[in-house]
Coordinates of C-alpha atoms and ligand atoms in Angstrom, one line a residue:
M67 CA 0.0 0.0 0.0
C68 CA 1.2 3.6 -0.3
G69 CA 4.5 4.3 1.4
I70 CA 5.9 7.6 2.3
I71 CA 9.4 8.7 3.1
G72 CA 11.1 12.0 3.7
A73 CA 14.6 13.3 4.7
V74 CA 16.3 16.5 5.6
A75 CA 20.0 15.6 5.1
D76 CA 22.9 16.4 2.8
S77 CA 22.0 14.8 -0.5
A78 CA 18.6 13.9 0.8
I79 CA 17.6 12.1 -2.3
K80 CA 19.8 9.1 -1.4
P81 CA 18.0 8.1 1.8
V82 CA 14.7 8.8 0.2
L83 CA 15.4 6.5 -2.8
E84 CA 16.8 3.8 -0.5
G85 CA 13.7 4.1 1.7
L86 CA 11.4 3.8 -1.3
S87 CA 13.3 0.6 -2.2
R88 CA 12.7 -0.8 1.3
L89 CA 9.0 0.1 0.9
E90 CA 8.7 -1.8 -2.4
Y91 CA 7.5 -5.0 -0.7
R92 CA 4.3 -3.3 0.4
G93 CA 3.0 -3.2 -3.2
Y94 CA 2.6 -0.1 -5.4
D95 CA 1.9 1.0 -9.0
S96 CA 3.6 4.4 -9.3
S97 CA 6.2 6.4 -7.5
G98 CA 7.7 9.9 -7.2
I99 CA 9.8 12.3 -5.3
S100 CA 9.9 16.1 -4.7
I101 CA 13.0 18.0 -3.6
L102 CA 13.7 21.5 -2.6
A103 CA 16.5 22.7 -4.9
D104 CA 17.6 26.3 -5.5
N105 CA 14.5 27.6 -3.6
E106 CA 12.2 25.7 -5.8
I107 CA 10.3 22.4 -5.5
K108 CA 11.3 20.0 -8.3
T109 CA 9.4 16.8 -8.9
R110 CA 9.9 13.5 -10.8
K111 CA 7.1 10.9 -11.0
V112 CA 6.6 7.7 -13.0
Q113 CA 3.9 5.2 -13.5
G114 CA 5.3 1.8 -12.6
K115 CA 8.2 0.6 -10.5
L116 CA 11.1 2.3 -8.8
N117 CA 13.7 1.3 -11.4
Q118 CA 11.8 3.6 -13.8
L119 CA 12.0 6.5 -11.4
K120 CA 15.7 5.9 -10.9
R121 CA 16.2 5.8 -14.7
L122 CA 14.3 9.1 -15.0
L123 CA 16.5 10.6 -12.2
L124 CA 19.6 9.6 -14.1
E125 CA 18.3 11.5 -17.2
Q126 CA 17.0 14.4 -15.2
P127 CA 19.1 14.5 -11.9
L128 CA 18.0 16.3 -8.8
E129 CA 20.0 17.4 -5.7
G130 CA 18.9 19.1 -2.5
K131 CA 18.7 18.8 1.3
C132 CA 15.0 18.4 1.8
C133 CA 13.2 15.6 0.0
I134 CA 9.9 13.5 0.1
G135 CA 9.1 10.3 -1.8
H136 CA 6.1 8.1 -2.3
T137 CA 5.1 4.7 -3.7
R138 CA 1.4 4.8 -4.6
W139 CA -1.1 2.0 -4.5
A140 CA -4.1 3.4 -6.5
T141 CA -7.3 4.0 -4.6
H142 CA -8.8 7.2 -6.1
G143 CA -7.8 7.4 -9.7
K144 CA -5.8 5.0 -11.9
A145 CA -2.1 4.4 -11.7
T146 CA -0.9 7.3 -13.9
V147 CA 1.9 9.8 -13.7
S148 CA -0.5 12.6 -12.8
N149 CA -2.1 10.6 -10.0
A150 CA 1.3 9.7 -8.6
H151 CA 2.5 11.6 -5.5
P152 CA 4.0 14.0 -4.6
H153 CA 1.2 16.4 -5.4
Q154 CA 2.1 20.1 -5.6
C155 CA 0.3 23.4 -5.4
G156 CA 2.4 26.6 -5.4
R157 CA 4.9 26.4 -2.6
V158 CA 3.7 23.1 -1.2
A159 CA 4.3 19.5 -2.2
V160 CA 2.7 16.6 -0.3
V161 CA 3.0 12.9 0.0
H162 CA -0.1 11.2 1.5
N163 CA -0.9 7.8 2.9
G164 CA -4.5 7.2 3.7
I165 CA -7.9 8.3 2.4
I166 CA -9.5 11.8 2.5
E167 CA -13.2 10.9 2.7
N168 CA -14.5 14.5 2.2
Y169 CA -12.2 15.3 -0.7
L170 CA -15.0 15.9 -3.2
H171 CA -16.5 18.5 -1.0
L172 CA -13.1 20.2 -0.5
K173 CA -12.3 20.0 -4.2
E174 CA -15.5 21.8 -5.0
K175 CA -14.7 24.5 -2.6
L176 CA -11.2 24.9 -3.9
L177 CA -12.4 25.0 -7.5
Q178 CA -14.7 27.8 -6.5
W179 CA -11.6 29.6 -5.1
G180 CA -10.0 29.3 -8.5
H181 CA -7.8 26.3 -8.0
H182 CA -7.0 23.9 -10.8
F183 CA -6.4 20.2 -10.3
N184 CA -4.1 17.8 -12.1
S185 CA -5.2 14.5 -10.8
S186 CA -8.2 12.5 -9.8
T187 CA -6.8 11.7 -6.4
D188 CA -8.3 12.5 -3.0
S189 CA -4.8 13.6 -1.8
E190 CA -4.3 16.6 -4.2
V191 CA -6.7 18.7 -2.1
I192 CA -4.1 18.8 0.7
P193 CA -1.4 20.9 -0.9
H194 CA -4.1 23.1 -2.4
L195 CA -5.6 23.8 1.1
I196 CA -2.1 24.4 2.7
N197 CA -1.1 26.7 -0.2
H198 CA -4.4 28.6 0.1
Y199 CA -3.7 29.4 3.7
L200 CA -0.1 30.3 3.1
S201 CA -1.3 32.8 0.5
Q202 CA -3.4 34.3 3.3
H203 CA -0.1 35.1 5.0
L204 CA -0.4 32.4 7.7
S205 CA 2.8 30.8 9.0
E206 CA 3.8 27.4 7.6
E207 CA 2.7 25.7 10.8
D208 CA -0.6 27.5 11.0
A209 CA -1.4 26.9 7.3
I210 CA -0.9 23.2 7.8
A211 CA -2.8 23.1 11.1
K212 CA -5.7 25.0 9.4
A213 CA -5.7 22.7 6.4
I214 CA -5.7 19.6 8.6
L215 CA -8.8 20.8 10.4
Q216 CA -10.7 20.5 7.1
L217 CA -9.8 16.9 6.4
K218 CA -12.0 13.9 7.3
G219 CA -10.5 10.4 6.9
S220 CA -7.1 9.0 7.6
Y221 CA -3.7 10.4 6.7
A222 CA 0.0 10.3 7.2
L223 CA 1.6 13.3 5.5
G224 CA 5.0 14.5 4.5
V225 CA 4.8 18.2 3.6
L226 CA 7.5 20.1 1.8
I227 CA 7.3 23.9 1.8
D228 CA 9.3 26.1 -0.4
G229 CA 10.3 28.9 2.1
D230 CA 13.1 30.6 3.8
S231 CA 14.7 27.4 5.0
N232 CA 14.7 23.7 4.2
N233 CA 11.7 22.5 6.3
L234 CA 9.8 19.3 6.1
Y235 CA 6.6 18.7 8.2
A236 CA 5.0 15.5 9.2
I237 CA 1.6 14.8 10.7
K238 CA -0.8 11.8 10.9
Q239 CA -4.3 10.9 11.8
G240 CA -5.1 7.2 11.9
S241 CA -2.3 6.1 9.5
P242 CA 1.1 4.9 10.4
L243 CA 4.0 7.3 10.6
V244 CA 7.5 7.2 12.2
I245 CA 10.0 9.9 12.7
S246 CA 13.7 9.5 13.3
Q247 CA 16.7 11.7 14.2
G248 CA 19.9 10.3 13.0
V249 CA 23.5 11.5 12.9
N250 CA 23.3 12.5 9.3
G251 CA 19.8 13.8 9.1
A252 CA 16.1 13.8 10.1
Y253 CA 13.7 11.3 8.5
L254 CA 10.0 10.5 8.3
A255 CA 8.5 7.2 7.0
S256 CA 5.2 5.3 6.9
D257 CA 7.0 2.2 8.1
A258 CA 10.0 1.6 10.4
M259 CA 11.4 -0.8 7.9
A260 CA 11.8 2.0 5.3
L261 CA 14.3 3.7 7.5
G262 CA 18.0 3.1 7.0
P263 CA 21.0 2.5 9.4
D264 CA 21.0 6.2 10.4
S265 CA 17.7 5.6 12.2
S266 CA 18.4 3.5 15.2
K267 CA 16.0 5.6 17.3
I268 CA 12.4 6.3 16.2
Y269 CA 9.4 8.2 17.4
Y270 CA 5.8 7.2 16.8
P271 CA 3.9 10.5 16.6
K272 CA 0.4 10.8 18.1
D273 CA -2.6 11.7 16.0
N274 CA -2.5 15.3 14.8
E275 CA 0.9 16.2 16.4
L276 CA 2.6 18.5 13.9
I277 CA 6.3 17.8 13.7
K278 CA 9.0 19.9 11.9
L279 CA 12.1 18.3 10.6
T280 CA 15.0 20.7 9.9
S281 CA 18.7 20.4 9.4
H282 CA 19.0 21.5 13.1
G283 CA 16.8 18.6 14.3
I284 CA 13.3 17.6 15.0
K285 CA 10.8 19.6 17.0
L286 CA 7.1 19.3 18.0
C287 CA 5.2 22.3 16.8
N288 CA 3.1 23.7 19.7
P289 CA 4.5 21.4 22.4
S290 CA 2.9 21.3 25.8
A291 CA 4.1 20.0 29.1
N292 CA 2.8 16.4 28.6
R293 CA 3.8 16.2 24.9
K294 CA 7.4 15.3 24.3
I295 CA 9.3 13.3 21.7
H296 CA 10.1 9.9 23.2
Y297 CA 12.4 7.8 21.0
V298 CA 12.4 4.0 21.1
N299 CA 14.8 1.6 19.5
N300 CA 14.2 0.7 15.9
S301 CA 14.3 -3.1 15.9
Y302 CA 14.5 -3.1 12.0
C303 CA 17.5 -0.8 12.0
S304 CA 20.4 -2.2 9.9
K305 CA 18.6 -5.5 9.4
I306 CA 19.1 -6.4 5.8
V307 CA 16.5 -8.8 4.7
S308 CA 17.5 -10.7 1.6
K309 CA 16.1 -13.7 -0.1
G310 CA 19.4 -15.4 -0.1
E311 CA 19.5 -18.3 -2.6
H312 CA 15.8 -18.5 -2.9
S313 CA 13.9 -17.5 -6.0
S314 CA 11.5 -15.3 -4.1
F315 CA 11.0 -14.0 -0.6
M316 CA 7.8 -16.2 -0.4
E317 CA 9.9 -19.3 -1.1
K318 CA 12.4 -18.3 1.5
E319 CA 9.7 -17.6 4.1
I320 CA 8.0 -21.0 3.5
F321 CA 11.3 -22.8 4.0
E322 CA 12.1 -20.7 7.2
Q323 CA 9.2 -22.2 8.9
V324 CA 11.1 -25.2 10.3
D325 CA 13.5 -23.0 12.2
L326 CA 10.8 -20.7 13.3
L327 CA 8.7 -23.5 14.7
N328 CA 11.8 -24.9 16.4
S329 CA 12.4 -21.6 18.1
L330 CA 8.8 -21.3 19.3
S331 CA 8.8 -24.9 20.5
V332 CA 10.9 -24.3 23.5
D333 CA 9.1 -22.9 26.5
R334 CA 9.9 -19.5 25.2
H335 CA 7.3 -16.7 25.9
A336 CA 5.1 -19.2 27.7
S337 CA 4.9 -16.9 30.7
D338 CA 3.5 -14.2 28.5
Y339 CA 0.3 -16.1 28.0
S340 CA -0.2 -16.6 31.7
T341 CA -0.6 -12.8 32.1
I342 CA -4.1 -13.4 30.8
N343 CA -6.5 -14.9 33.3
F344 CA -8.8 -16.9 30.9
N345 CA -11.2 -17.6 33.8
D346 CA -12.0 -13.9 33.8
F347 CA -13.7 -14.2 30.4
N348 CA -16.8 -16.1 29.2
K349 CA -16.2 -15.3 25.6
I350 CA -13.3 -14.6 23.2
T351 CA -13.9 -12.6 20.0
I352 CA -11.1 -12.9 17.4
I353 CA -11.0 -10.2 14.8
A354 CA -8.8 -10.0 11.7
C355 CA -8.5 -9.8 7.9
G356 CA -7.4 -12.2 5.2
S357 CA -5.0 -14.9 6.3
S358 CA -5.0 -13.7 9.8
Y359 CA -8.8 -14.2 9.9
Y360 CA -8.2 -17.9 8.8
A361 CA -5.6 -18.3 11.5
A362 CA -8.3 -17.0 14.0
S363 CA -10.8 -19.5 12.5
V364 CA -8.4 -22.4 13.3
A365 CA -7.9 -21.0 16.8
K366 CA -11.7 -21.1 17.4
F367 CA -11.6 -24.9 17.1
W368 CA -8.7 -25.2 19.6
F369 CA -10.1 -22.8 22.2
E370 CA -13.5 -24.5 22.1
K371 CA -12.3 -28.0 22.1
Y372 CA -9.5 -27.8 24.7
A373 CA -10.4 -24.8 26.8
N374 CA -14.2 -25.0 26.5
I375 CA -14.5 -21.3 25.9
L376 CA -17.0 -19.7 23.5
V377 CA -15.2 -18.1 20.5
E378 CA -16.6 -15.8 17.8
V379 CA -14.5 -14.9 14.8
D380 CA -15.2 -11.7 13.0
I381 CA -13.9 -10.1 9.8
A382 CA -12.4 -6.7 10.9
S383 CA -13.9 -4.7 8.1
E384 CA -17.4 -5.8 9.1
Y385 CA -17.1 -5.9 12.9
R386 CA -17.8 -2.2 13.8
Y387 CA -20.5 -1.8 11.2
R388 CA -22.8 -4.3 12.7
S389 CA -24.0 -4.2 16.3
P390 CA -21.8 -6.8 18.0
V391 CA -22.9 -7.7 21.5
M392 CA -19.9 -6.8 23.8
T393 CA -19.6 -7.6 27.4
H394 CA -17.0 -6.8 30.1
K395 CA -16.4 -10.6 30.4
E396 CA -15.1 -10.8 26.9
L397 CA -11.6 -10.8 25.5
A398 CA -11.2 -9.4 22.0
I399 CA -8.1 -10.6 20.2
F400 CA -6.9 -8.7 17.1
V401 CA -4.6 -10.6 14.8
S402 CA -2.4 -8.9 12.3
Q403 CA 1.0 -9.7 10.8
S404 CA 1.7 -6.1 10.0
G405 CA 0.0 -4.6 13.0
E406 CA -1.1 -1.8 10.7
T407 CA -4.2 -3.1 8.9
A408 CA -6.6 -0.2 9.0
D409 CA -9.8 -2.3 9.4
T410 CA -8.3 -4.3 12.3
L411 CA -7.0 -1.2 14.0
A412 CA -10.4 0.5 13.7
A413 CA -12.1 -2.5 15.1
L414 CA -9.7 -2.6 18.0
K415 CA -10.4 1.1 18.8
Y416 CA -14.1 0.4 18.6
A417 CA -13.9 -2.6 21.0
K418 CA -11.7 -0.5 23.4
A419 CA -14.2 2.4 23.3
N420 CA -16.8 -0.2 24.4
K421 CA -14.8 -1.2 27.4
V422 CA -13.8 -4.6 26.1
Q423 CA -10.4 -6.0 27.1
T424 CA -8.2 -6.2 24.0
L425 CA -5.2 -8.3 23.1
A426 CA -3.1 -7.8 19.9
L427 CA -1.3 -10.7 18.2
V428 CA 1.2 -9.1 15.9
N429 CA 4.4 -9.7 14.1
V430 CA 5.6 -6.1 14.2
A431 CA 6.3 -5.2 17.8
N432 CA 5.8 -1.5 17.8
S433 CA 3.0 -1.4 15.2
S434 CA -0.1 0.7 15.7
I435 CA -2.2 -2.3 16.7
A436 CA 0.5 -3.4 19.2
R437 CA 0.6 0.0 20.8
E438 CA -3.2 0.4 21.0
A439 CA -4.2 -2.9 22.7
H440 CA -4.3 -3.6 26.4
F441 CA -2.1 -6.7 26.0
T442 CA 0.3 -7.5 23.1
F443 CA 1.8 -10.8 22.1
E444 CA 4.3 -11.2 19.3
I445 CA 4.4 -14.1 16.9
Y446 CA 8.2 -13.8 16.3
A447 CA 8.1 -14.6 12.6
G448 CA 10.6 -12.0 11.7
P449 CA 10.1 -9.6 8.7
E450 CA 7.7 -11.1 6.2
I451 CA 8.3 -9.5 2.8
G452 CA 6.3 -11.7 0.4
V453 CA 2.8 -10.2 0.0
A454 CA 1.3 -13.7 0.5
S455 CA 1.5 -14.5 4.2
T456 CA 3.2 -17.8 4.9
K457 CA 5.5 -18.0 7.9
A458 CA 3.4 -15.3 9.8
F459 CA 0.3 -17.6 9.3
T460 CA 2.0 -20.6 10.9
C461 CA 3.5 -18.5 13.7
Q462 CA 0.1 -17.1 14.4
L463 CA -1.2 -20.6 14.6
A464 CA 1.7 -21.7 16.8
I465 CA 1.1 -18.8 19.3
F466 CA -2.7 -19.5 19.3
Y467 CA -2.0 -23.1 20.1
K468 CA 0.2 -22.2 23.0
M469 CA -2.3 -19.6 24.3
C470 CA -5.0 -22.2 24.0
L471 CA -3.0 -24.7 26.1
E472 CA -2.5 -22.0 28.7
A473 CA -6.3 -21.4 28.7
A474 CA -7.0 -25.1 28.9
Q475 CA -4.6 -25.4 31.9
Q476 CA -6.1 -22.4 33.7
R477 CA -9.7 -23.5 33.1
A478 CA -8.8 -27.2 34.0
F479 CA -11.1 -28.4 31.2
I480 CA -8.9 -31.2 30.0
K481 CA -7.0 -33.8 32.0
F482 CA -3.3 -33.3 32.9
D483 CA -2.2 -36.2 30.7
E484 CA -4.0 -34.8 27.7
L485 CA -2.5 -31.4 28.2
K486 CA 1.0 -32.9 28.4
Q487 CA 0.2 -34.9 25.2
L488 CA -0.9 -31.7 23.4
Q489 CA 2.3 -30.0 24.5
Q490 CA 4.3 -33.0 23.2
N491 CA 2.5 -32.9 19.9
F492 CA 3.6 -29.3 19.4
L493 CA 7.2 -30.3 19.6
Q494 CA 6.8 -32.6 16.6
L495 CA 6.0 -29.6 14.3
P496 CA 9.5 -28.7 13.0
Y497 CA 10.3 -32.3 12.1
L498 CA 6.9 -32.9 10.3
I499 CA 7.1 -29.6 8.4
E500 CA 10.7 -30.4 7.4
K501 CA 9.5 -33.8 6.0
I502 CA 7.0 -32.0 3.8
L503 CA 9.5 -29.4 2.6
Q504 CA 12.0 -32.2 1.7
R505 CA 9.4 -33.6 -0.7
C506 CA 8.4 -30.2 -2.2
T507 CA 9.1 -31.5 -5.8
E508 CA 6.2 -33.8 -5.4
I509 CA 3.9 -30.8 -4.8
K510 CA 5.4 -29.2 -7.9
L511 CA 4.0 -32.0 -10.0
L512 CA 0.5 -31.3 -8.7
A513 CA 0.9 -27.6 -9.2
I514 CA 2.0 -28.0 -12.8
K515 CA -1.2 -30.0 -13.6
L516 CA -3.4 -27.7 -11.5
S517 CA -2.1 -24.5 -13.1
R518 CA -3.8 -25.5 -16.4
Y519 CA -7.2 -24.8 -14.9
S520 CA -9.0 -21.5 -14.5
N521 CA -11.2 -22.3 -11.6
I522 CA -10.4 -24.5 -8.6
L523 CA -12.4 -25.6 -5.5
F524 CA -10.7 -26.3 -2.2
I525 CA -12.5 -28.4 0.4
G526 CA -11.8 -29.7 3.9
R527 CA -13.7 -30.6 7.0
G528 CA -13.7 -29.3 10.6
I529 CA -10.5 -27.5 11.5
Q530 CA -9.3 -28.1 7.9
T531 CA -12.0 -25.8 6.5
P532 CA -10.1 -22.6 7.4
I533 CA -7.0 -24.2 5.9
A534 CA -8.9 -24.9 2.6
H535 CA -9.9 -21.2 2.7
E536 CA -6.2 -20.2 3.3
G537 CA -5.1 -22.5 0.4
A538 CA -7.6 -20.9 -2.0
L539 CA -6.7 -17.4 -0.9
K540 CA -3.0 -18.1 -1.3
L541 CA -3.5 -19.5 -4.8
K542 CA -5.7 -16.7 -6.1
E543 CA -3.4 -14.0 -4.6
I544 CA -0.3 -15.0 -6.5
S545 CA -1.4 -17.1 -9.4
Y546 CA -4.6 -15.2 -10.3
I547 CA -6.4 -18.6 -10.7
H548 CA -10.0 -18.3 -9.4
A549 CA -10.2 -20.4 -6.3
E550 CA -12.9 -20.9 -3.7
A551 CA -13.1 -22.9 -0.6
Y552 CA -16.0 -24.8 1.1
A553 CA -16.5 -27.0 4.1
A554 CA -16.7 -30.3 2.3
G555 CA -20.2 -31.1 3.7
E556 CA -21.5 -27.9 2.0
L557 CA -20.6 -29.1 -1.5
K558 CA -24.0 -30.8 -2.0
H559 CA -25.8 -27.6 -0.9
G560 CA -24.9 -25.7 -4.1
P561 CA -21.3 -25.7 -5.3
I562 CA -21.6 -29.3 -6.5
A563 CA -23.5 -27.8 -9.5
L564 CA -20.2 -26.4 -10.7
L565 CA -18.4 -29.8 -10.9
D566 CA -17.3 -31.1 -14.3
E567 CA -14.1 -32.0 -16.1
Q568 CA -13.0 -28.4 -16.0
M569 CA -13.5 -27.8 -12.2
P570 CA -10.8 -29.6 -10.2
V571 CA -11.2 -30.0 -6.5
V572 CA -8.3 -29.9 -4.0
V573 CA -9.1 -31.9 -0.9
I574 CA -7.3 -31.6 2.4
A575 CA -7.6 -35.0 3.9
P576 CA -5.3 -35.8 6.9
K577 CA -6.2 -38.8 9.1
D578 CA -8.6 -37.5 11.7
S579 CA -12.0 -38.1 13.2
L580 CA -13.7 -36.8 10.1
T581 CA -11.8 -38.8 7.5
D582 CA -14.7 -41.2 6.8
K583 CA -17.2 -38.3 6.3
L584 CA -14.7 -36.7 4.0
L585 CA -14.3 -39.9 1.9
S586 CA -18.0 -39.6 1.1
N587 CA -17.5 -36.1 -0.1
I588 CA -14.6 -37.2 -2.2
Q589 CA -16.8 -39.9 -3.8
E590 CA -19.4 -37.2 -4.7
V591 CA -16.7 -35.3 -6.5
Q592 CA -15.4 -38.3 -8.4
A593 CA -19.0 -39.2 -9.5
R594 CA -19.2 -35.8 -11.3
N595 CA -15.9 -36.4 -13.2
A596 CA -14.2 -33.4 -11.5
P597 CA -10.4 -33.8 -11.4
L598 CA -9.3 -34.7 -7.9
F599 CA -6.2 -33.5 -6.2
I600 CA -5.7 -34.8 -2.7
I601 CA -3.3 -33.7 0.0
G602 CA -4.0 -36.5 2.4
D603 CA -3.2 -39.5 4.5
A604 CA -1.7 -42.5 2.8
S605 CA -4.8 -44.6 3.7
I606 CA -6.9 -42.5 1.3
R607 CA -5.2 -44.3 -1.6
D608 CA -6.8 -47.5 -0.5
Y609 CA -10.1 -46.0 -1.6
I610 CA -9.3 -43.7 -4.4
N611 CA -6.9 -44.4 -7.3
L612 CA -4.9 -41.3 -8.0
K613 CA -1.7 -40.7 -10.0
E614 CA 1.5 -39.2 -8.5
D615 CA 0.6 -35.7 -9.8
E616 CA -2.8 -35.9 -8.1
F617 CA -1.9 -37.0 -4.6
F618 CA 0.5 -35.7 -2.0
E619 CA 0.9 -37.9 1.0
L620 CA 0.9 -36.2 4.4
P621 CA 3.2 -37.5 7.1
P622 CA 1.2 -39.1 10.0
A623 CA 0.7 -36.4 12.6
P624 CA -1.3 -35.9 15.8
E625 CA -4.8 -34.4 15.1
S626 CA -4.3 -31.3 17.3
I627 CA -1.4 -29.9 15.2
Q628 CA -2.6 -30.9 11.8
P629 CA -3.6 -27.5 10.5
I630 CA -0.1 -26.2 11.0
I631 CA 1.1 -29.1 8.8
T632 CA -1.5 -29.2 6.1
V633 CA -1.1 -25.5 5.4
I634 CA 2.5 -26.1 4.2
P635 CA 1.5 -28.0 1.0
M636 CA -1.2 -25.3 0.4
Q637 CA 1.6 -22.6 0.4
L638 CA 3.8 -24.7 -1.9
L639 CA 1.0 -25.4 -4.2
A640 CA 0.2 -21.7 -4.6
L641 CA 3.9 -20.9 -5.0
Y642 CA 4.5 -23.5 -7.7
C643 CA 1.3 -22.7 -9.6
A644 CA 2.3 -19.0 -9.7
Q645 CA 5.9 -19.9 -10.8
T646 CA 4.6 -22.2 -13.5
L647 CA 2.4 -19.4 -14.8
G648 CA 5.4 -17.0 -14.6
K649 CA 3.8 -14.6 -12.1
N650 CA 5.6 -12.2 -9.8
V651 CA 5.2 -14.2 -6.6
D652 CA 6.4 -11.5 -4.1
Q653 CA 4.5 -8.5 -5.5
P654 CA 1.3 -9.8 -7.1
R655 CA -0.8 -7.3 -9.0
N656 CA -3.2 -5.0 -7.1
L657 CA -2.1 -6.3 -3.7
A658 CA -0.4 -4.6 -0.8
K659 CA 1.4 -6.1 2.1
S660 CA 0.2 -3.7 4.6
V661 CA -3.4 -2.5 4.0
T662 CA -3.4 0.8 5.7
V663 CA -6.6 2.2 4.2
E664 CA -10.1 1.1 5.0
Ligands
AGP1350 C1 -2.3 -12.9 3.1 O1 -1.7 -13.7 2.2 C2 -2.8 -11.6 2.5 N1 -1.8 -10.9 1.8 C3 -3.7 -10.8 3.3 O2 -5.0 -11.5 3.3 C4 -3.4 -10.5 4.8 O3 -3.4 -11.6 5.6 C5 -4.4 -9.4 5.3 O4 -4.3 -8.3 4.5 C6 -4.2 -9.1 6.8 O5 -3.0 -8.5 7.0 P1 -2.4 -8.4 8.5 O6 -2.2 -9.7 9.0 O7 -1.1 -7.6 8.3 O8 -3.4 -7.6 9.3

């Protein structure tokens, strides 16, 4: 999603371009920079990727000490040069992350005042408003403050003003923003990961705090006694994330899962989960988007089965727009890899405002969601760069499993021996995942055959149903093959009408208490001549005759941990289908890693 970066430094263009490169993983379709040079704002923008912007800058170089840059993920208006940021009006250039909801009203007003617009974006009203107030002889700070008062929606802004000195301003409302003071300069960015090695200390501004970045340092405009800049360590500083020998970050992240599960297996962080008294709650609501939502859906099965606690799972973008029944005996868990997903953050604020206890489960320690919740647990997956979530999903599941065992222990719902067995089961994960990864070429065979189809159904039963959804999501995200998932028992209530030779069905069929029921569903598929692809237990082959490019044998595994195992072939299937079709696995079209707008 849109990324912003700004720097006040000698040769400020260098850290800005480097920052834009670090933001590439978030997904974008145009990019641009503006710089203050010779008392004039100069801008270069391109439709497309950063290497095109760099090429343009080689042809038309820029130099200066105050620079802003942007990668745009189109919302209002197509991915064109004129819609790319920065947007400029007179003395003001702005990069914006977020959505200005009342921009049409503001644009109408500005048009009446004689302004002309060059783009169809919501963002362009911002420099126009600031410039309007500057022309009324307001100071830079007052002009920005007055313009901000008019905006409804969410924003993180970098504002460059052509004035007496080289000044850059930053302000946010509901969108992520970080500020940093380094040895060689002052910086702003929408993501701590965008900042370079000069940014070991960062500050997370509060909503509507106007900050001025100058060559003499960073200052809060209108500070008061209880508002000061408090820097924290930037855990991403100097961490160079590379894909090593892998063909993509996604591939690397899939193969990292063995080590990650190993490091989570030890009793590490176990005491964190005991800070929650699960006897205080009679209900858990888990709220998330996308893959994080499917991880939450798996957790529901575990919490209900082993801790006997009622769990509701909600899609974050829907939660606050219905009338959820909330009680003071409820724990609301918000799951987010990035910790910045706008819908999840808004749902968290909504639950908090309704006096519900909130817990964040995040991968990014200092993210907005982590900072907002009453309790925060990390999933320790390390930076995830591939847009398709893989290792973060399995780490979310692993942490949920551990939380659930803590809840089961506290609520004394299962016997001590069973609890011990569940703990033992968890320790088998790295070995079992490794066994699957070692046979990844077998999954490649299935992927080559599957990638010839345009539509694919995924089915599973019970706790495997969310894994079927995750498999379908993964596949459509990066291969663009249309895929849908169903609880296998639902097939005959509608989707079975779709089945024919052109509609393959991928079945997740580990050995569990529902295998016999699933076998009946598999027969229903076979009877309609739909091509079958099974990721399943060896025993399935006794009933159904499948070729080696139609069946992947799962290693035998205890039922409680099976979702963390069956998702691995789903990830590999998606990866190899996308590779077979020659798609960009890490940065699929239209998608963003961190969805910071509603
Ligand atoms: C996963 O492959 C997706 N890219 C997407 O569904 C993602 O899980 C969703 O946007 C939620 O992101 P979050 O976990 O960072 O909140």
